PDB file of C-alpha atoms in Angstrom:
ATOM      1  CA  MET A   1     -28.016   3.916   2.680  1.00  0.00           C
ATOM      2  CA  SER A   2     -30.726   6.418   1.589  1.00  0.00           C
ATOM      3  CA  GLU A   3     -30.449   9.209  -1.283  1.00  0.00           C
ATOM      4  CA  GLU A   4     -29.742  11.821   1.173  1.00  0.00           C
ATOM      5  CA  LEU A   5     -27.731  10.185   3.051  1.00  0.00           C
ATOM      6  CA  GLN A   6     -25.527   9.864   0.260  1.00  0.00           C
ATOM      7  CA  GLN A   7     -26.100  13.748  -1.530  1.00  0.00           C
ATOM      8  CA  LYS A   8     -24.886  14.687   2.452  1.00  0.00           C
ATOM      9  CA  LEU A   9     -21.672  12.488   2.043  1.00  0.00           C
ATOM     10  CA  ARG A  10     -20.855  13.502  -1.625  1.00  0.00           C
ATOM     11  CA  THR A  11     -20.739  17.029  -0.470  1.00  0.00           C
ATOM     12  CA  GLN A  12     -18.277  16.260   2.685  1.00  0.00           C
ATOM     13  CA  LEU A  13     -16.174  14.298   0.044  1.00  0.00           C
ATOM     14  CA  TRP A  14     -15.654  16.596  -2.382  1.00  0.00           C
ATOM     15  CA  ALA A  15     -15.509  19.556  -0.172  1.00  0.00           C
ATOM     16  CA  VAL A  16     -12.830  17.357   1.687  1.00  0.00           C
ATOM     17  CA  ALA A  17     -10.794  17.204  -1.561  1.00  0.00           C
ATOM     18  CA  ASN A  18     -10.805  21.009  -2.746  1.00  0.00           C
ATOM     19  CA  ASN A  19      -9.434  21.609   0.366  1.00  0.00           C
ATOM     20  CA  LEU A  20      -7.059  19.249   0.410  1.00  0.00           C
ATOM     21  CA  ARG A  21      -5.711  20.422  -3.201  1.00  0.00           C
ATOM     22  CA  GLY A  22      -5.612  23.649  -2.976  1.00  0.00           C
ATOM     23  CA  ASN A  23      -4.276  25.424  -6.030  1.00  0.00           C
ATOM     24  CA  MET A  24      -3.403  22.201  -7.470  1.00  0.00           C
ATOM     25  CA  SER A  25      -6.193  21.554 -10.629  1.00  0.00           C
ATOM     26  CA  ALA A  26      -8.755  19.098 -10.117  1.00  0.00           C
ATOM     27  CA  ASN A  27      -7.526  17.518 -12.946  1.00  0.00           C
ATOM     28  CA  GLU A  28      -4.031  17.405 -11.192  1.00  0.00           C
ATOM     29  CA  PHE A  29      -5.164  16.420  -7.704  1.00  0.00           C
ATOM     30  CA  MET A  30      -6.672  13.161  -9.656  1.00  0.00           C
ATOM     31  CA  TYR A  31      -3.479  11.888 -10.668  1.00  0.00           C
ATOM     32  CA  PHE A  32      -1.921  12.959  -7.756  1.00  0.00           C
ATOM     33  CA  SER A  33      -4.575  10.865  -5.658  1.00  0.00           C
ATOM     34  CA  LEU A  34      -4.644   8.557  -7.831  1.00  0.00           C
ATOM     35  CA  GLY A  35      -1.037   7.355  -7.267  1.00  0.00           C
ATOM     36  CA  PHE A  36      -2.043   6.555  -3.202  1.00  0.00           C
ATOM     37  CA  ILE A  37      -4.755   4.883  -3.766  1.00  0.00           C
ATOM     38  CA  PHE A  38      -2.303   3.036  -6.389  1.00  0.00           C
ATOM     39  CA  TYR A  39       0.786   2.857  -4.313  1.00  0.00           C
ATOM     40  CA  LYS A  40      -2.068   1.708  -0.887  1.00  0.00           C
ATOM     41  CA  TYR A  41      -2.935  -1.420  -2.985  1.00  0.00           C
ATOM     42  CA  LEU A  42       0.864  -2.187  -4.037  1.00  0.00           C
ATOM     43  CA  SER A  43       1.488  -1.633  -0.112  1.00  0.00           C
ATOM     44  CA  GLU A  44      -1.324  -4.262   1.351  1.00  0.00           C
ATOM     45  CA  LYS A  45      -0.674  -6.545  -1.818  1.00  0.00           C
ATOM     46  CA  ILE A  46       3.049  -7.005  -0.306  1.00  0.00           C
ATOM     47  CA  GLU A  47       2.229  -7.485   2.965  1.00  0.00           C
ATOM     48  CA  LYS A  48      -0.007  -9.898   2.082  1.00  0.00           C
ATOM     49  CA  TYR A  49       2.688 -11.417  -0.273  1.00  0.00           C
ATOM     50  CA  ALA A  50       5.776 -11.619   2.727  1.00  0.00           C
ATOM     51  CA  ASP A  51       3.002 -13.021   5.714  1.00  0.00           C
ATOM     52  CA  GLN A  52       2.930 -15.778   3.645  1.00  0.00           C
ATOM     53  CA  ALA A  53       5.980 -16.123   2.832  1.00  0.00           C
ATOM     54  CA  LEU A  54       7.169 -15.433   6.653  1.00  0.00           C
ATOM     55  CA  GLU A  55       3.948 -18.182   8.079  1.00  0.00           C
ATOM     56  CA  ASN A  56       7.766 -20.308   8.639  1.00  0.00           C
ATOM     57  CA  ASP A  57       9.081 -17.567  10.284  1.00  0.00           C
ATOM     58  CA  GLU A  58       6.033 -17.183  12.452  1.00  0.00           C
ATOM     59  CA  ILE A  59       6.471 -13.094  12.400  1.00  0.00           C
ATOM     60  CA  THR A  60       4.029 -10.886  10.697  1.00  0.00           C
ATOM     61  CA  PHE A  61       5.622  -8.794   7.878  1.00  0.00           C
ATOM     62  CA  LYS A  62       4.756  -5.686  10.469  1.00  0.00           C
ATOM     63  CA  GLN A  63       6.804  -7.175  13.754  1.00  0.00           C
ATOM     64  CA  LEU A  64       9.803  -7.789  11.123  1.00  0.00           C
ATOM     65  CA  TRP A  65      10.727  -3.986  10.425  1.00  0.00           C
ATOM     66  CA  GLU A  66       9.311  -3.422  13.596  1.00  0.00           C
ATOM     67  CA  SER A  67      12.123  -5.638  15.096  1.00  0.00           C
ATOM     68  CA  GLN A  68      14.448  -4.011  16.485  1.00  0.00           C
ATOM     69  CA  GLU A  69      17.193  -7.404  16.940  1.00  0.00           C
ATOM     70  CA  GLU A  70      20.066  -7.484  15.062  1.00  0.00           C
ATOM     71  CA  ASP A  71      18.972 -10.558  13.211  1.00  0.00           C
ATOM     72  CA  ALA A  72      15.560  -9.028  11.933  1.00  0.00           C
ATOM     73  CA  VAL A  73      18.075  -7.274   9.319  1.00  0.00           C
ATOM     74  CA  GLU A  74      19.369 -10.401   7.465  1.00  0.00           C
ATOM     75  CA  LEU A  75      15.515 -11.478   7.929  1.00  0.00           C
ATOM     76  CA  GLN A  76      14.131  -7.655   6.083  1.00  0.00           C
ATOM     77  CA  GLU A  77      16.744  -8.221   3.055  1.00  0.00           C
ATOM     78  CA  GLU A  78      15.673 -11.444   2.393  1.00  0.00           C
ATOM     79  CA  VAL A  79      12.182 -10.699   2.319  1.00  0.00           C
ATOM     80  CA  LYS A  80      12.954  -7.788   0.014  1.00  0.00           C
ATOM     81  CA  LYS A  81      14.318  -9.824  -2.481  1.00  0.00           C
ATOM     82  CA  GLN A  82      12.192 -12.723  -1.797  1.00  0.00           C
ATOM     83  CA  CYS A  83       9.251 -10.392  -3.113  1.00  0.00           C
ATOM     84  CA  LEU A  84      11.189  -9.020  -5.645  1.00  0.00           C
ATOM     85  CA  GLU A  85      12.076 -11.578  -7.147  1.00  0.00           C
ATOM     86  CA  ASN A  86       8.430 -13.934  -6.450  1.00  0.00           C
ATOM     87  CA  TYR A  87       5.971 -11.015  -6.488  1.00  0.00           C
ATOM     88  CA  CYS A  88       7.230  -7.779  -8.318  1.00  0.00           C
ATOM     89  CA  CYS A  89       9.429  -9.234 -10.873  1.00  0.00           C
ATOM     90  CA  PRO A  90       7.867 -12.716 -11.582  1.00  0.00           C
ATOM     91  CA  ILE A  91       8.870 -13.052 -15.249  1.00  0.00           C
ATOM     92  CA  LYS A  92      12.460 -14.395 -14.544  1.00  0.00           C
ATOM     93  CA  HIS A  93      15.037 -12.304 -17.490  1.00  0.00           C
ATOM     94  CA  LYS A  94      17.148 -14.850 -18.990  1.00  0.00           C
TER      95      LYS A  94
END
């Protein structure tokens, strides 16, 4: 990517960020944005973990949550439990 194109992209991104933050200070907006980025990172990691856990059930995390079947609720609860116990909190408390 050329230097001129990079500068143009930077300028456009700053303009979008300034427009999005409105009256919020740049520091406040930075923490607000970093929170969303972190949330997205965690969401993707948990979805990937859940997809691996659901391989034997031949369904993906996304398909499971979109399912309208009655037995899907039970599997959803089990996936939540497994993610919280094994992925989010890998250290067992005694």
